[in-house]
Short mmCIF file of N, CA, C and O in Angstrom, two decimals:
data_model
loop_
_atom_site.label_atom_id
_atom_site.label_comp_id
_atom_site.label_asym_id
_atom_site.label_seq_id
_atom_site.Cartn_x
_atom_site.Cartn_y
_atom_site.Cartn_z
N MET A 13 -4.75 6.09 8.59
CA MET A 13 -3.69 5.87 7.83
C MET A 13 -3.62 6.33 6.61
O MET A 13 -2.80 6.93 6.43
N LYS A 14 -4.72 6.70 6.34
CA LYS A 14 -4.94 7.57 4.97
C LYS A 14 -4.40 9.11 4.77
O LYS A 14 -3.77 9.40 4.03
N LYS A 15 -4.64 9.56 5.88
CA LYS A 15 -4.18 11.10 6.16
C LYS A 15 -2.71 11.13 6.39
O LYS A 15 -2.35 11.96 6.17
N LEU A 16 -2.43 10.19 7.20
CA LEU A 16 -0.46 10.41 7.56
C LEU A 16 0.50 9.69 6.69
O LEU A 16 0.83 10.17 6.22
N LEU A 17 0.21 8.84 6.01
CA LEU A 17 0.91 8.34 5.12
C LEU A 17 1.00 8.70 3.46
O LEU A 17 -0.51 8.53 2.88
N PRO A 18 1.99 8.77 3.05
CA PRO A 18 2.00 9.75 1.34
C PRO A 18 1.80 8.41 0.44
O PRO A 18 2.28 8.56 -0.55
N ILE A 19 1.33 7.20 1.08
CA ILE A 19 1.41 6.11 0.16
C ILE A 19 0.24 5.69 -0.27
O ILE A 19 -0.66 5.82 0.45
N ASP A 20 0.03 4.57 -0.92
CA ASP A 20 -1.66 4.42 -1.38
C ASP A 20 -1.64 2.90 -0.80
O ASP A 20 -1.62 1.63 -0.78
N ILE A 21 -2.20 3.43 0.76
CA ILE A 21 -2.25 1.82 1.46
C ILE A 21 -3.36 0.92 1.00
O ILE A 21 -3.30 -0.15 1.73
N ALA A 22 -4.54 1.38 -0.06
CA ALA A 22 -5.38 0.38 -0.59
C ALA A 22 -4.47 -0.59 -1.30
O ALA A 22 -5.14 -2.00 -1.66
N ARG A 23 -3.46 -0.05 -1.99
CA ARG A 23 -2.73 -0.89 -3.00
C ARG A 23 -1.49 -1.77 -2.20
O ARG A 23 -1.05 -2.50 -2.79
N PHE A 24 -1.50 -1.97 -0.81
CA PHE A 24 -0.59 -2.05 -0.02
C PHE A 24 -0.53 -3.75 0.57
O PHE A 24 -1.66 -4.14 1.14
N ALA A 25 -0.06 -4.58 -0.41
CA ALA A 25 -0.49 -5.77 -0.24
C ALA A 25 0.27 -6.68 0.93
O ALA A 25 1.25 -6.21 1.51
N PRO A 26 -0.42 -7.81 1.87
CA PRO A 26 0.45 -8.51 2.62
C PRO A 26 1.83 -8.41 2.27
O PRO A 26 2.35 -9.01 1.21
N ASP A 27 3.03 -8.15 3.55
CA ASP A 27 4.16 -8.65 3.70
C ASP A 27 5.01 -7.40 2.86
O ASP A 27 6.26 -7.49 2.45
N ASP A 28 4.19 -6.53 2.20
CA ASP A 28 4.49 -5.13 1.70
C ASP A 28 5.72 -4.68 2.66
O ASP A 28 4.90 -4.52 4.04
N VAL A 29 6.62 -3.73 2.32
CA VAL A 29 7.03 -2.91 3.59
C VAL A 29 7.32 -1.46 2.68
O VAL A 29 8.01 -1.42 1.53
N ALA A 30 7.25 -0.33 3.51
CA ALA A 30 7.88 0.65 2.69
C ALA A 30 8.49 1.71 3.97
O ALA A 30 8.41 1.32 5.16
N ILE A 31 9.28 2.95 3.52
CA ILE A 31 10.10 3.41 4.41
C ILE A 31 9.34 5.13 3.98
O ILE A 31 9.58 5.59 2.64
N THR A 32 8.90 5.53 4.87
CA THR A 32 7.79 6.91 4.38
C THR A 32 7.94 7.63 5.69
O THR A 32 8.73 7.58 6.21
N LEU A 33 7.20 8.82 5.46
CA LEU A 33 6.94 9.62 6.45
C LEU A 33 5.65 9.47 6.74
O LEU A 33 4.36 9.11 6.20
N ALA A 34 5.24 9.83 8.28
CA ALA A 34 4.06 9.83 8.85
C ALA A 34 3.77 10.97 9.98
O ALA A 34 4.51 10.70 10.80
N ALA A 35 3.21 11.61 9.51
CA ALA A 35 2.99 12.82 10.09
C ALA A 35 4.25 14.34 10.42
O ALA A 35 4.89 14.38 11.41
N HIS A 36 5.65 13.79 9.55
CA HIS A 36 6.98 14.51 9.59
C HIS A 36 7.74 13.48 10.05
O HIS A 36 8.63 13.88 10.39
N ILE A 37 6.96 12.43 10.42
CA ILE A 37 8.29 11.11 11.33
C ILE A 37 8.60 10.47 10.20
O ILE A 37 7.59 9.50 9.48
N GLY A 38 9.84 9.93 10.53
CA GLY A 38 10.38 9.02 9.61
C GLY A 38 9.72 7.36 9.97
O GLY A 38 10.11 7.26 11.40
N VAL A 39 9.10 6.49 9.22
CA VAL A 39 8.60 5.14 9.75
C VAL A 39 9.07 4.41 8.80
O VAL A 39 9.14 4.63 7.63
N ARG A 40 8.91 3.22 9.23
CA ARG A 40 8.47 1.89 8.53
C ARG A 40 7.71 1.56 8.45
O ARG A 40 6.70 0.87 9.57
N VAL A 41 7.00 0.94 7.51
CA VAL A 41 5.21 0.38 7.41
C VAL A 41 5.27 -0.93 6.61
O VAL A 41 5.82 -1.03 5.91
N TRP A 42 4.74 -1.85 7.46
CA TRP A 42 4.68 -2.92 6.69
C TRP A 42 2.95 -3.65 7.18
O TRP A 42 2.30 -3.24 7.93
N ARG A 43 2.56 -4.48 6.13
CA ARG A 43 1.34 -5.35 6.48
C ARG A 43 1.14 -6.58 6.91
O ARG A 43 2.26 -7.29 6.00
N GLU A 44 0.78 -7.04 7.78
CA GLU A 44 1.04 -7.99 8.34
C GLU A 44 -0.95 -8.82 8.13
O GLU A 44 -1.33 -8.56 8.86
N GLY A 45 -1.22 -9.67 6.98
CA GLY A 45 -2.51 -9.78 7.08
C GLY A 45 -3.20 -8.21 6.74
O GLY A 45 -3.51 -7.60 5.86
N GLU A 46 -4.48 -8.04 7.97
CA GLU A 46 -5.42 -6.99 7.67
C GLU A 46 -4.88 -5.96 8.34
O GLU A 46 -5.30 -4.73 8.49
N HIS A 47 -3.57 -6.14 9.08
CA HIS A 47 -3.03 -5.36 10.11
C HIS A 47 -2.03 -4.44 9.68
O HIS A 47 -0.81 -5.01 9.04
N PHE A 48 -1.92 -3.24 9.94
CA PHE A 48 -0.65 -1.87 9.27
C PHE A 48 0.30 -2.33 10.57
O PHE A 48 -0.50 -1.69 11.75
N ILE A 49 1.54 -2.48 10.20
CA ILE A 49 2.61 -1.97 11.45
C ILE A 49 3.25 -0.83 11.03
O ILE A 49 3.94 -1.06 10.08
N LEU A 50 3.60 0.21 12.06
CA LEU A 50 4.28 1.40 11.51
C LEU A 50 5.56 1.27 13.17
O LEU A 50 5.31 1.34 14.23
N ALA A 51 6.69 1.28 12.78
CA ALA A 51 7.62 1.28 13.18
C ALA A 51 8.45 2.80 13.46
O ALA A 51 8.86 3.11 12.11
N CYS A 52 9.23 3.24 14.21
CA CYS A 52 9.82 4.67 13.98
C CYS A 52 10.62 4.52 15.47
O CYS A 52 11.18 3.32 16.37
N LEU A 53 11.76 5.40 15.07
CA LEU A 53 12.89 5.63 16.49
C LEU A 53 12.30 6.12 17.83
O LEU A 53 10.99 6.18 17.97
N ARG A 54 12.30 5.43 18.85
CA ARG A 54 11.81 5.65 20.06
C ARG A 54 11.57 6.90 20.75
O ARG A 54 10.62 7.09 21.47
N SER A 55 12.59 7.65 20.08
CA SER A 55 12.30 9.05 20.99
C SER A 55 11.15 9.94 19.92
O SER A 55 10.33 10.96 20.67
N TYR A 56 10.60 9.37 18.84
CA TYR A 56 9.26 9.79 18.38
C TYR A 56 7.86 9.14 18.39
O TYR A 56 7.08 9.50 18.15
N ALA A 57 8.25 7.83 19.54
CA ALA A 57 7.00 7.10 19.70
C ALA A 57 6.18 8.05 20.49
O ALA A 57 4.67 7.62 19.55
N GLY A 58 6.14 8.50 21.10
CA GLY A 58 4.79 9.54 21.71
C GLY A 58 4.42 10.57 20.44
O GLY A 58 3.25 10.75 20.44
N ALA A 59 5.21 11.25 19.99
CA ALA A 59 4.71 11.96 18.75
C ALA A 59 4.00 10.97 17.41
O ALA A 59 2.97 11.93 17.26
N LEU A 60 4.52 10.12 17.17
CA LEU A 60 3.94 9.22 16.20
C LEU A 60 2.14 8.78 16.93
O LEU A 60 1.34 8.88 16.15
N HIS A 61 2.70 8.58 18.05
CA HIS A 61 0.87 7.90 18.77
C HIS A 61 -0.11 9.49 18.76
O HIS A 61 -1.34 8.83 18.65
N HIS A 62 0.66 10.14 19.25
CA HIS A 62 -0.45 11.50 18.96
C HIS A 62 -1.13 11.77 17.81
O HIS A 62 -2.10 11.95 18.01
N ALA A 63 -0.20 12.01 16.75
CA ALA A 63 -0.35 11.82 15.17
C ALA A 63 -1.63 10.78 14.83
O ALA A 63 -2.78 11.18 14.50
N LEU A 64 -1.22 9.92 15.37
CA LEU A 64 -2.30 8.66 15.02
C LEU A 64 -3.73 9.02 15.56
O LEU A 64 -4.87 8.69 14.98
N MET A 65 -3.76 8.96 17.07
CA MET A 65 -4.89 9.27 17.49
C MET A 65 -5.48 10.62 17.21
O MET A 65 -6.85 10.47 17.16
N GLN A 66 -4.94 11.61 16.82
CA GLN A 66 -5.92 12.96 16.34
C GLN A 66 -6.50 12.17 15.24
O GLN A 66 -7.68 12.53 14.82
N ALA A 67 -5.45 11.62 14.18
CA ALA A 67 -6.22 11.40 12.91
C ALA A 67 -7.25 10.59 13.11
O ALA A 67 -8.23 10.48 12.10
N ALA A 68 -7.43 9.58 13.87
CA ALA A 68 -8.39 8.49 14.39
C ALA A 68 -9.51 9.43 14.59
O ALA A 68 -10.45 9.52 14.29
N GLU A 69 -9.38 10.15 15.62
CA GLU A 69 -10.27 11.13 16.18
C GLU A 69 -11.25 11.87 15.01
O GLU A 69 -12.10 11.86 15.26
N HIS A 70 -10.24 12.18 14.46
CA HIS A 70 -11.07 13.60 12.96
C HIS A 70 -11.59 12.55 12.07
O HIS A 70 -12.92 13.46 11.47
N SER A 71 -11.41 10.84 12.22
CA SER A 71 -11.99 10.10 10.82
C SER A 71 -13.50 9.51 11.68
O SER A 71 -14.22 8.59 11.00
N GLY A 72 -13.39 9.86 13.02
CA GLY A 72 -14.76 9.49 13.58
C GLY A 72 -14.16 7.76 14.20
O GLY A 72 -14.83 7.35 14.47
N ARG A 73 -12.78 7.56 14.36
CA ARG A 73 -12.76 6.01 14.57
C ARG A 73 -11.78 6.41 16.13
O ARG A 73 -11.67 5.01 16.09
N GLY A 74 -11.86 7.54 16.82
CA GLY A 74 -11.17 7.36 18.15
C GLY A 74 -11.81 7.18 19.20
O GLY A 74 -13.10 6.80 19.44
#
């Protein structure tokens, strides 16, 4: 997530919400407990999923 989002997610408190970009895709990000939720337009879902998988693979979490 740190690779994709231009926000400091370490300081992102539970129930915080941000509208930002992830891999050049407009997203809404919020935190529920320890989980981060990303939402985008349905037509960009595949591209966002791909970007998340690539970021996870490069960080060793894929």
